[in-house]
Short mmCIF file of C-alpha atoms in Angstrom, two decimals:
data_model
loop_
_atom_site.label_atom_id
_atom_site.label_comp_id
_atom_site.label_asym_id
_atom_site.label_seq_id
_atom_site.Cartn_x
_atom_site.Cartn_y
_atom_site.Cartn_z
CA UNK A 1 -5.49 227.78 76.76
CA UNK A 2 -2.78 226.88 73.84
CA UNK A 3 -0.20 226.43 76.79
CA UNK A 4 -2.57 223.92 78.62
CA UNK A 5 -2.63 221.92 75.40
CA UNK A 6 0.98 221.00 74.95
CA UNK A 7 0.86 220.48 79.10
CA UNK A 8 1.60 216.93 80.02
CA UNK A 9 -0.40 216.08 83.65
CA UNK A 10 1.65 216.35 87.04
CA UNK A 11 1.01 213.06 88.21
CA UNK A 12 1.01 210.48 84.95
CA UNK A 13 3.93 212.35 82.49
CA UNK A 14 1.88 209.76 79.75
CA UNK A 15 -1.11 211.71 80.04
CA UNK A 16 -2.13 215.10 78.50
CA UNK A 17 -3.32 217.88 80.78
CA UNK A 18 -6.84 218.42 80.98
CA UNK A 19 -7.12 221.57 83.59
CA UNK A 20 -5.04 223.92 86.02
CA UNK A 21 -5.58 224.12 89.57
CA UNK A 22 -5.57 227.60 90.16
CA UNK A 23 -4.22 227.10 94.16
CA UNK A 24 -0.57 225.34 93.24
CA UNK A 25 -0.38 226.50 89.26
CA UNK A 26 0.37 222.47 88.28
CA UNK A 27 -1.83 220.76 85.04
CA UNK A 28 -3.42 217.78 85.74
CA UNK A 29 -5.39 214.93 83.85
CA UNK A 30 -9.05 214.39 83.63
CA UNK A 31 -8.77 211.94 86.50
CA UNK A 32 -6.21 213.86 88.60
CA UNK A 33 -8.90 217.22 88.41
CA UNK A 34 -11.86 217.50 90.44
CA UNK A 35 -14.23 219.88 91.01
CA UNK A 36 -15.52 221.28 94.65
CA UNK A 37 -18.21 223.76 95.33
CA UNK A 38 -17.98 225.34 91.91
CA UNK A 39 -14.01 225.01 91.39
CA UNK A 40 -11.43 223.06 89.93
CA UNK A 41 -9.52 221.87 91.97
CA UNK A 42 -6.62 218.96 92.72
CA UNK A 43 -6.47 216.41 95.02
CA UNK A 44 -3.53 218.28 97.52
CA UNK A 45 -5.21 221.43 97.06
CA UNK A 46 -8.85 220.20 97.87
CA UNK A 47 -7.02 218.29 100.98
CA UNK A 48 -5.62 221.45 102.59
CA UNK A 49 -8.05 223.83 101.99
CA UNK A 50 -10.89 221.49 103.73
CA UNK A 51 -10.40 221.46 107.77
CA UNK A 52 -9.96 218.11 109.05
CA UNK A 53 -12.72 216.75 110.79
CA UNK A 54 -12.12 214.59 114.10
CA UNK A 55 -9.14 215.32 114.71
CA UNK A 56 -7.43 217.10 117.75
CA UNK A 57 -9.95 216.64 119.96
CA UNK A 58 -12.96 219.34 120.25
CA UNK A 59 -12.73 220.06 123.50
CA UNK A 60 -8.98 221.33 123.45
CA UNK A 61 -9.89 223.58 120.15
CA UNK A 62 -12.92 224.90 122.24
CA UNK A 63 -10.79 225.36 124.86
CA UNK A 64 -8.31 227.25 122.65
CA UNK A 65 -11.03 229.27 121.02
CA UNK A 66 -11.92 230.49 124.59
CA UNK A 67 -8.63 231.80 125.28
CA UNK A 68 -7.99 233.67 122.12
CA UNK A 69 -11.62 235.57 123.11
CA UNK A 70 -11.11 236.01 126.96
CA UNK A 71 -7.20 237.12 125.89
CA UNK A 72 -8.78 239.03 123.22
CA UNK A 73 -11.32 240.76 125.44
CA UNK A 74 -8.96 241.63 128.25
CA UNK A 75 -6.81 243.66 125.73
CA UNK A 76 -9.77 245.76 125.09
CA UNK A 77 -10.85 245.99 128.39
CA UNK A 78 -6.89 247.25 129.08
CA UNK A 79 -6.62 249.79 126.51
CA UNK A 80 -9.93 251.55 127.33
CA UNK A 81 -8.92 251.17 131.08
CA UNK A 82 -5.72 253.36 129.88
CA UNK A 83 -7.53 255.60 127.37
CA UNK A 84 -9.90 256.22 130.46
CA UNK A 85 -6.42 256.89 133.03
CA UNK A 86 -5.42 259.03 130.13
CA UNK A 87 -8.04 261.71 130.11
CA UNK A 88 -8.33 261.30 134.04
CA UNK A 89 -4.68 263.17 133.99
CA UNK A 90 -5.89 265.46 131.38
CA UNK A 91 -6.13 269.05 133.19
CA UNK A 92 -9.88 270.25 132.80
CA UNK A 93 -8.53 273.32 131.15
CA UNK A 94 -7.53 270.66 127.94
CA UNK A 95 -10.90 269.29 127.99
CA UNK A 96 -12.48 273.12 127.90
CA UNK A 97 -10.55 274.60 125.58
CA UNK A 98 -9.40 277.10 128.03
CA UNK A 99 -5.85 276.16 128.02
CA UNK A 100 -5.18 277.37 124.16
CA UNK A 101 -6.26 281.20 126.19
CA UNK A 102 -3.10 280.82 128.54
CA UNK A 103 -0.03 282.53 127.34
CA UNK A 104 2.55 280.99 129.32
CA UNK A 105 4.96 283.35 130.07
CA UNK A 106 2.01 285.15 131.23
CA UNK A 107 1.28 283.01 133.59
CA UNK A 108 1.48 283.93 137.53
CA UNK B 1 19.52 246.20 80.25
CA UNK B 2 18.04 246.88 83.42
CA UNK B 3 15.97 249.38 82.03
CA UNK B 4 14.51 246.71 79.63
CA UNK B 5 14.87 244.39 82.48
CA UNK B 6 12.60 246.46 84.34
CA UNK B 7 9.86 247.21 81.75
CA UNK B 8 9.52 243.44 80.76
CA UNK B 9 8.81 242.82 84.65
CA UNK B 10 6.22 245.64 84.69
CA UNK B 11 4.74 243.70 81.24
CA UNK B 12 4.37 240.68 82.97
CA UNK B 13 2.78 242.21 86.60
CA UNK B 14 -0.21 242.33 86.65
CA UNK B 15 -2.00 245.90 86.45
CA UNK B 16 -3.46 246.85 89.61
CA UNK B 17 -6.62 248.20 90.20
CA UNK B 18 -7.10 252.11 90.47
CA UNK B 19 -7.89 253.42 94.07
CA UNK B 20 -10.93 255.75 92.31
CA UNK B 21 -12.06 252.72 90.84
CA UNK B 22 -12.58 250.63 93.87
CA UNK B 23 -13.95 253.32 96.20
CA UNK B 24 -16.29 254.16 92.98
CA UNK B 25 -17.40 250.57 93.45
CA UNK B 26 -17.68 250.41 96.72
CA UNK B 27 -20.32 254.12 96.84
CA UNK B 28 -22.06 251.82 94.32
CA UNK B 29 -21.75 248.19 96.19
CA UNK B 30 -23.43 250.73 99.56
CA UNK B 31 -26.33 252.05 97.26
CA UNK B 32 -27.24 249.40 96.06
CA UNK B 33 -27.25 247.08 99.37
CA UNK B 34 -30.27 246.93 101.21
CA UNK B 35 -31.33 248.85 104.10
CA UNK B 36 -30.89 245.63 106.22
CA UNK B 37 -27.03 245.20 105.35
CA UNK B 38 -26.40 249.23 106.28
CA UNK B 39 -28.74 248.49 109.94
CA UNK B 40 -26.76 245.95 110.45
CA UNK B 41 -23.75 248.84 110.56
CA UNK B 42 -25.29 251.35 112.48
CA UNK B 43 -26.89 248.95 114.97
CA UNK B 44 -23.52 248.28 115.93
CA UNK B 45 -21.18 251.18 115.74
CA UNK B 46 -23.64 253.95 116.21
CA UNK B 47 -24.47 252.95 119.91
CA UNK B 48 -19.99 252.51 119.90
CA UNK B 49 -20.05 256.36 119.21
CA UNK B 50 -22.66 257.20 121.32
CA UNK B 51 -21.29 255.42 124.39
CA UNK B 52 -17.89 256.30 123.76
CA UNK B 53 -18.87 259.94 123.65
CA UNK B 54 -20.68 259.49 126.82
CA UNK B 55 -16.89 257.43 128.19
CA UNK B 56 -15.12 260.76 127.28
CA UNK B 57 -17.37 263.33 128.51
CA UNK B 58 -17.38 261.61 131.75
CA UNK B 59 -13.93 260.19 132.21
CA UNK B 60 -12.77 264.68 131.18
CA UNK B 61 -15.13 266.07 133.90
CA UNK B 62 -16.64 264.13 136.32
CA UNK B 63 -14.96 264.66 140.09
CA UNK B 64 -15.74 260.83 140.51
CA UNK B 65 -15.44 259.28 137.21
CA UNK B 66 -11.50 257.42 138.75
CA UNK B 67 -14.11 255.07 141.21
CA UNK B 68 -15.84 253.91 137.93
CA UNK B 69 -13.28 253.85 135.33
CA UNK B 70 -12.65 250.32 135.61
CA UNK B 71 -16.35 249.13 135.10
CA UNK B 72 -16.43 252.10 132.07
CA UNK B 73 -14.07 250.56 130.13
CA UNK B 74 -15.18 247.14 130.81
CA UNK B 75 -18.46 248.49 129.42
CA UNK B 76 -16.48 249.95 126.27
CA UNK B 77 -14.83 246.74 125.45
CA UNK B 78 -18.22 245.12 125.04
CA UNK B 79 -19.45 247.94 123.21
CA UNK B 80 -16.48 247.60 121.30
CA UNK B 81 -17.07 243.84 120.32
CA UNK B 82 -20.36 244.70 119.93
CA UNK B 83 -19.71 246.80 117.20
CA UNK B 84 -17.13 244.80 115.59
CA UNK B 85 -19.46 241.92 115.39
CA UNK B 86 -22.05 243.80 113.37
CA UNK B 87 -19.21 244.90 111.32
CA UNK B 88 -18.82 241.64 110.27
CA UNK B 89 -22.21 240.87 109.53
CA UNK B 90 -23.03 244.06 107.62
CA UNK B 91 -19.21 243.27 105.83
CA UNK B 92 -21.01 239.63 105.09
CA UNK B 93 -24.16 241.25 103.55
CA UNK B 94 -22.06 242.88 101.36
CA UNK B 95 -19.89 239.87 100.28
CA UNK B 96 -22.98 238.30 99.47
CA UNK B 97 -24.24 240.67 97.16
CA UNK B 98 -20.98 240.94 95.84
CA UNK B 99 -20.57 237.22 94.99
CA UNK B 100 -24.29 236.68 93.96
CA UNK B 101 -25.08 234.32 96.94
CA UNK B 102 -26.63 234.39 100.09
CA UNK B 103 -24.59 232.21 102.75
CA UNK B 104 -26.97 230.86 105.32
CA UNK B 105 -26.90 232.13 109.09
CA UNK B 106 -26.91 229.88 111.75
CA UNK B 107 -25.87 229.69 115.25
CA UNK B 108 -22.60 228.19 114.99
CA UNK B 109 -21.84 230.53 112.46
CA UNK B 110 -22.82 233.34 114.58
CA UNK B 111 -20.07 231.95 117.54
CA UNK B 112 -17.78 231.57 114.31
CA UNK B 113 -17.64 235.19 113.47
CA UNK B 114 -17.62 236.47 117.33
CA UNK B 115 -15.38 233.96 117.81
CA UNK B 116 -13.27 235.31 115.62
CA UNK B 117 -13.63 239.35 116.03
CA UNK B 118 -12.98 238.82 119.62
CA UNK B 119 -9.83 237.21 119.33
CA UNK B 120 -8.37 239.36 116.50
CA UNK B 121 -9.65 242.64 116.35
CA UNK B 122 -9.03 243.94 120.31
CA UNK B 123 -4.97 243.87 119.30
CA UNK B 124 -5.69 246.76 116.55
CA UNK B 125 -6.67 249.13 118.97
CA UNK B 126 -2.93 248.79 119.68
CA UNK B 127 -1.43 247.97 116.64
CA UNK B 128 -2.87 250.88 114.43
CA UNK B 129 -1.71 253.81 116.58
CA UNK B 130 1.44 252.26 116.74
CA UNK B 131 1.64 251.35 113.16
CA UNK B 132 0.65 255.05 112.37
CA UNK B 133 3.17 256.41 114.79
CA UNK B 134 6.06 254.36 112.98
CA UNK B 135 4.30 254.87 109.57
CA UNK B 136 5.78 252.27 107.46
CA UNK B 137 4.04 249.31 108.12
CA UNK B 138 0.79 251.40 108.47
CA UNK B 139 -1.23 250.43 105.24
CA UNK B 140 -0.69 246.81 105.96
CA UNK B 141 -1.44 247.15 109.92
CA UNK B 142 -4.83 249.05 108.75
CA UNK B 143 -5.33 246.24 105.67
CA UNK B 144 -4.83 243.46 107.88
CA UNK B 145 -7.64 244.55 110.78
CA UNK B 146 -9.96 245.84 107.69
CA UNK B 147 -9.85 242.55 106.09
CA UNK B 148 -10.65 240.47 109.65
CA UNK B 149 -13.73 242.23 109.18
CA UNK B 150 -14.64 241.21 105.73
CA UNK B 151 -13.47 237.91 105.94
CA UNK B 152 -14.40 236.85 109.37
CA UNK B 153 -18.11 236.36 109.15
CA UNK B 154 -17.59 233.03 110.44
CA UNK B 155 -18.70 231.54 106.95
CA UNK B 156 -15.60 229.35 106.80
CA UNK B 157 -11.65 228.43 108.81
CA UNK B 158 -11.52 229.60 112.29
CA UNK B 159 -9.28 232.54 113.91
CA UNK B 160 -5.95 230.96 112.53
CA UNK B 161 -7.10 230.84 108.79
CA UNK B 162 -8.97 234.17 109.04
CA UNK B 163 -5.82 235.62 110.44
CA UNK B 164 -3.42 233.60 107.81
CA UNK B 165 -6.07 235.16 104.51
CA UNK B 166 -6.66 238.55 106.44
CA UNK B 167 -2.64 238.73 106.59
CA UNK B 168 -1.92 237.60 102.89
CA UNK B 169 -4.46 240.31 101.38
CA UNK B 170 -2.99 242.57 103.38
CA UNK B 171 -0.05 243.43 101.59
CA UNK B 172 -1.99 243.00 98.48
CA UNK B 173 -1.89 246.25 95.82
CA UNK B 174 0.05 248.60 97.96
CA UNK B 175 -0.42 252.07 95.89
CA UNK B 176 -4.20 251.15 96.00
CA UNK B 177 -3.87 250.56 99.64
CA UNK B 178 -2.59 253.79 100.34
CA UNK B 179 -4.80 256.17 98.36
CA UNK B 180 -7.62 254.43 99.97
CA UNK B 181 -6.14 255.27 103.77
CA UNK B 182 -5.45 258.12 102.18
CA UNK B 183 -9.13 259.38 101.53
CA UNK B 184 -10.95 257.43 103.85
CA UNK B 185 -9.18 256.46 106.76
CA UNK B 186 -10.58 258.05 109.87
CA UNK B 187 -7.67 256.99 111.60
CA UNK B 188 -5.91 259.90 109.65
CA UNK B 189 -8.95 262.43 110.19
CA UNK B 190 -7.93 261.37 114.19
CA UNK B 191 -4.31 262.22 114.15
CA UNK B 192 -4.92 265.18 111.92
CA UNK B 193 -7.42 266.65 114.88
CA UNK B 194 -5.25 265.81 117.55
CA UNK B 195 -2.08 267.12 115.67
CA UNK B 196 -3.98 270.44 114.78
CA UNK B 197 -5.54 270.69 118.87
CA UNK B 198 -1.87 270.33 120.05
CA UNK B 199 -0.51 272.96 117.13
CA UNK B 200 -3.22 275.33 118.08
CA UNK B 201 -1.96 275.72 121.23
CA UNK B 202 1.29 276.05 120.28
CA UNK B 203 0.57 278.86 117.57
CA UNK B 204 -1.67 281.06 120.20
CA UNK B 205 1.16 280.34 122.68
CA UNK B 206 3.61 282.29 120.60
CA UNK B 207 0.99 284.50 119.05
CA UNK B 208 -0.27 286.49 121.77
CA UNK B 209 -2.14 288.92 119.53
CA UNK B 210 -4.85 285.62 118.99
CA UNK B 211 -5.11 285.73 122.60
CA UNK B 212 -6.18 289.20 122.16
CA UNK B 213 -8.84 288.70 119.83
CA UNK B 214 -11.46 288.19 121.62
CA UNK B 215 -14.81 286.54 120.32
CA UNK B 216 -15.59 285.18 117.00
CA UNK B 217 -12.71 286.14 115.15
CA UNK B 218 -10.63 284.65 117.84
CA UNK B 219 -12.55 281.58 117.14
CA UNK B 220 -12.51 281.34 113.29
CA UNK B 221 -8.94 281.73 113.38
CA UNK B 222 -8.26 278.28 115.48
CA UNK B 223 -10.66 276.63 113.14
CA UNK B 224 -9.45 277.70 110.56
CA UNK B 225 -5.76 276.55 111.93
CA UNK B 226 -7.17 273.31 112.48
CA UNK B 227 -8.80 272.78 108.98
CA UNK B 228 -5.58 273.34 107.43
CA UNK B 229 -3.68 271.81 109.77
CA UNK B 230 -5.71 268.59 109.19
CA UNK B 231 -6.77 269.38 105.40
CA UNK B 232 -3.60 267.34 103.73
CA UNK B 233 -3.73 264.16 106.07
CA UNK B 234 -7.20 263.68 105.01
CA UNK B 235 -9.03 265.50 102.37
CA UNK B 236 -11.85 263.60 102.12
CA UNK B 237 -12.53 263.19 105.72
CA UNK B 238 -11.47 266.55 106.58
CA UNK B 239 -14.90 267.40 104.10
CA UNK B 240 -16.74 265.32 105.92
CA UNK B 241 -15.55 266.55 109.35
CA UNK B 242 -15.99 270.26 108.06
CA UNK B 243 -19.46 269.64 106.94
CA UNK B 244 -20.57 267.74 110.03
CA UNK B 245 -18.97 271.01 112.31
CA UNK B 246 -20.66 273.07 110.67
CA UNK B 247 -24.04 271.20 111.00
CA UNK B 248 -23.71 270.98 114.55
CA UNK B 249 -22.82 274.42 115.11
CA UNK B 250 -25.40 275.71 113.09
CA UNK B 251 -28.54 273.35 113.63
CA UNK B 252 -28.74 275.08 117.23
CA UNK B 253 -28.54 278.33 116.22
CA UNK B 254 -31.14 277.63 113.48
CA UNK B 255 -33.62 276.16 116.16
CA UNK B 256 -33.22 279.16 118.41
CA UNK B 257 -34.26 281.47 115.70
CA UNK B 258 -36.41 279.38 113.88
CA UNK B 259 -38.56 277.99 117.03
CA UNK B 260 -36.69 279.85 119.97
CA UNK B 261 -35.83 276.37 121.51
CA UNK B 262 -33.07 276.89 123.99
CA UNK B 263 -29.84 273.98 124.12
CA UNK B 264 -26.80 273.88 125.45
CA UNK B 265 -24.69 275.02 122.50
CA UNK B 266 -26.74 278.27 122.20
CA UNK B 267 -26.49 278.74 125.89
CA UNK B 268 -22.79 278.50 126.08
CA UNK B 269 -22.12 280.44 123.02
CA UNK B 270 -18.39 279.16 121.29
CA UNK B 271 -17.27 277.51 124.59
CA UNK B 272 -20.05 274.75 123.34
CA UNK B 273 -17.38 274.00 120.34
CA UNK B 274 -14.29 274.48 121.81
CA UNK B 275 -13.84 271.67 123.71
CA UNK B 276 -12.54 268.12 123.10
CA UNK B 277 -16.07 266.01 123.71
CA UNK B 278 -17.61 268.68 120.39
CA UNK B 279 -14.32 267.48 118.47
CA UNK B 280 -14.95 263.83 119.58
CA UNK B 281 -18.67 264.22 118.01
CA UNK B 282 -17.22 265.43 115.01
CA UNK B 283 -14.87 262.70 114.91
CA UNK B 284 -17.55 259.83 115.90
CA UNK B 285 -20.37 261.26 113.49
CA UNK B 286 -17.45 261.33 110.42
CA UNK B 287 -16.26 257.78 111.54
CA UNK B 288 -20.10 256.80 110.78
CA UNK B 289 -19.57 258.01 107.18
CA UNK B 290 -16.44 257.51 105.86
CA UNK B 291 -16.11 253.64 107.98
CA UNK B 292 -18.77 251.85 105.62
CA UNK B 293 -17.48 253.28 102.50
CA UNK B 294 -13.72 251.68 104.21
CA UNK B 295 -15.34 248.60 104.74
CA UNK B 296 -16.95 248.23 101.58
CA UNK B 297 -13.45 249.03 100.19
CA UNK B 298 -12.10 246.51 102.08
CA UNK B 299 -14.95 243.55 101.18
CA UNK B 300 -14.61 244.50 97.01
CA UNK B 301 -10.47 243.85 98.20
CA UNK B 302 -10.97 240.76 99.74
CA UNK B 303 -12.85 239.52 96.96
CA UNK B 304 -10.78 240.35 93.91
CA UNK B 305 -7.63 239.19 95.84
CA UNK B 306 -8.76 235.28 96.55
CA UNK B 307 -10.85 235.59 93.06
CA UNK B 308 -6.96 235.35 91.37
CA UNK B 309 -6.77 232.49 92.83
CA UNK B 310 -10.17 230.68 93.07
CA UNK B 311 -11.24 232.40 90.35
CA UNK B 312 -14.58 233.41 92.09
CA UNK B 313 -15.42 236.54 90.11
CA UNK B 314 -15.37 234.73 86.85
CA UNK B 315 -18.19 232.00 88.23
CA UNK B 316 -19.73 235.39 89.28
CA UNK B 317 -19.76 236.70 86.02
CA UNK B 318 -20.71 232.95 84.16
CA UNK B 319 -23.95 233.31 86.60
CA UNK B 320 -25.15 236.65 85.55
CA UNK B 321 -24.71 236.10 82.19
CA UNK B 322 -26.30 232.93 82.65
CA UNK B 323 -29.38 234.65 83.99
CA UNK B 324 -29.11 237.30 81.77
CA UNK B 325 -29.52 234.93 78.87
CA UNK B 326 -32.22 232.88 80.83
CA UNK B 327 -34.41 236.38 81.00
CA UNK B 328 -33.56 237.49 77.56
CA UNK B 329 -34.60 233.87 76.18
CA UNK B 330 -37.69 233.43 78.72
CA UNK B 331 -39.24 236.86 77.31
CA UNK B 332 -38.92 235.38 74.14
CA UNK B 333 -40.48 232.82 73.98
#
């Protein structure tokens, strides 16, 4: 609080600093400050952290969207296709518990 | 100097939270959530367990489970985003009663947050065993898939920002990090059981006299092999595990003498328990304790890393007291 008071605002040098926005650390003035759902915020900040709307084109972000999931879902589908491969080479004796009984070198 | 160096650099960090003190939080965030935020847990990763269970059992014996194993593990992966969605939601629930503030639900929220899960949390089941196998860049690996769930309820940014916030937090309070895997991390109680199944075998391999010893002593002395085996990976989940072993070894015994009701694990005596589908129970019935307590971890996490900067849990703390004072001044007058 006593260091924001002897702050001079980012934007006008003439001006004294009013607030901090707590995303880039900078003071600002009254005017340079605003507040969005519940914070303080400034201008920059409260530019990047809102998505822009319109832009891009919707149906190449669906379309994007849809490949991270079906790219997302085949890796699952993959790694339980292997975990399943897995335990199909698995001897049945692992599974049962019988193969801790075996002594190898008395094995036949 | 660089000892003074040093200590004026520890002055000015931050202190960082104690591990007890967040899971402490999060046992309390659990009990005090309602029973619709912990259904919305179990009604997705209990019917995980129970089908994957069902995956093992059949893919370890069945003479013609290699004709279906390609439609099985298409049927996990659903099962698997299935429960990874409901994660998210029950993760949300708790976020919400965390911040003081119910977000709404709607439907393109709902494709928001399975949106989301789906493209980012398939590459953990990947990432994590590797990350654990290389064990340096574990606790972040774990972090960053821990943190997709809390933060990617599809309340706000889309798989890129989730991933960019879910990747920052990550790395956040490393010591905490740890002693958090440390005692909950049923990824640990996992490679503990598997390390201890393997080092069984080696340890009756060049002890023949266990071989010998026929029976229940024969038995207790695996399992008692494994326990300590698995005991310093994971304490805490290695109680859970022990207690949940123990239930389901003695629950049928109990309701043969108690109401002479036949099952299989009284009908096949110790060769019920000592086989890799009773330690995947153990492991899937433990992973439905100790995973909301992570998760809850995970959400209090989340929230006191982006509070530095958006200084959330102070607003948080303005409206309780705000209502605090509201009640206190209502009564009175």
């Amino acid at each position: 609080m006593s260091q924001i008071a002897t702050q001079k605002c980012f934007n006008h040098a003439g001006r004294e600093a009013a607030a901090r926005c707590p995303a880039c650390g900078r003071c600002f003035c009254r005017e340079c400050i605003t507040e969005h759902e519940g914070r303080v915020m400034c201008a920059a900040c409260l530019r990047r952290s809102v998505p822009p709307r319109g832009r891009g084109g919707g149906l190449q972000a669906l379309l994007a969207a849809a490949l991270r999931c079906a790219a997302g879902f085949l890796t699952a589908w993959l790694v339980f296709y292997y975990v399943a491969q897995a335990l199909l080479r698995l001897p049945s004796s692992f599974h049962e518990g019988a193969l801790w009984r075996e002594i190898p070198w008395e094995r036949p | 100097m660089s000892g003074a160096a040093s200590s004026a650099r520890a002055r000015r960090r931050p202190a960082e939270p104690g591990a007890l003190d967040v899971i402490t939080d999060a046992f309390h965030l659990l009990r005090s959530a309602p029973l619709a935020v912990l259904a919305a847990y179990y009604a997705g990763a209990a019917p995980f367990v129970l089908a994957f269970l069902f995956f093992w059992s059949d893919m370890s014996r069945s003479a013609f489970a290699a004709r279906r194993s390609l439609a099985a593990a298409l049927g996990m992966a659903l099962m698997f985003l299935w429960m990874k969605i409901w994660q998210a939601v029950f993760a949300a629930g708790l976020r919400d009663l965390v911040a003081g503030a119910r977000a709404a639900w709607g439907w393109r929220r709902v494709a928001r947050l399975a949106a989301v899960q789906t493209a980012l949390q398939p590459p953990g089941m990947l990432v994590i065993p590797l990350a654990l196998f290389l064990m340096a860049p574990f606790y972040a690996a774990h972090a960053f898939y821990q943190n997709v769930t809390a933060l990617g309820d599809g309340s706000g940014g889309d798989v890129r920002e989730v991933a960019r916030r879910a990747l920052r937090l990550a790395t956040l309070w490393p010591r905490q990090n740890h002693v958090v895997i440390w005692l909950l991390s049923p990824w640990l109680l996992c490679a503990g059981m598997l390390a201890a199944f393997g080092a069984a075998r080696l340890v009756v391999s060049l002890t023949p006299e266990l071989h010998h010893m026929q029976g229940l002593l024969w038995f207790a002395a695996a399992l008692m092999l494994i326990f300590l085996a698995v005991l310093p990976l994971a304490p805490f989940g290695c109680a859970v595990a022990a207690n949940v072993a123990a239930l389901l070894i003695v629950a049928p015994r109990m309701l043969h003498a108690l109401l002479g009701m036949q099952t299989v694990f009284t009908l096949s005596g110790w060769h019920a328990v000592f086989n890799t589908t009773f330690l995947m129970s153990v492991f899937g019935i433990s992973y439905l304790c100790l995973d909301p307590v992570m998760k809850a971890v995970h959400v209090l996490r989340c929230f006191a890393g982006e509070a530095r900067r958006t200084g959330e849990d102070l607003l948080v703390e303005l409206k309780r007291a705000r209502r605090e004072t509201e009640r206190k001044y209502g009564a009175e007058a």
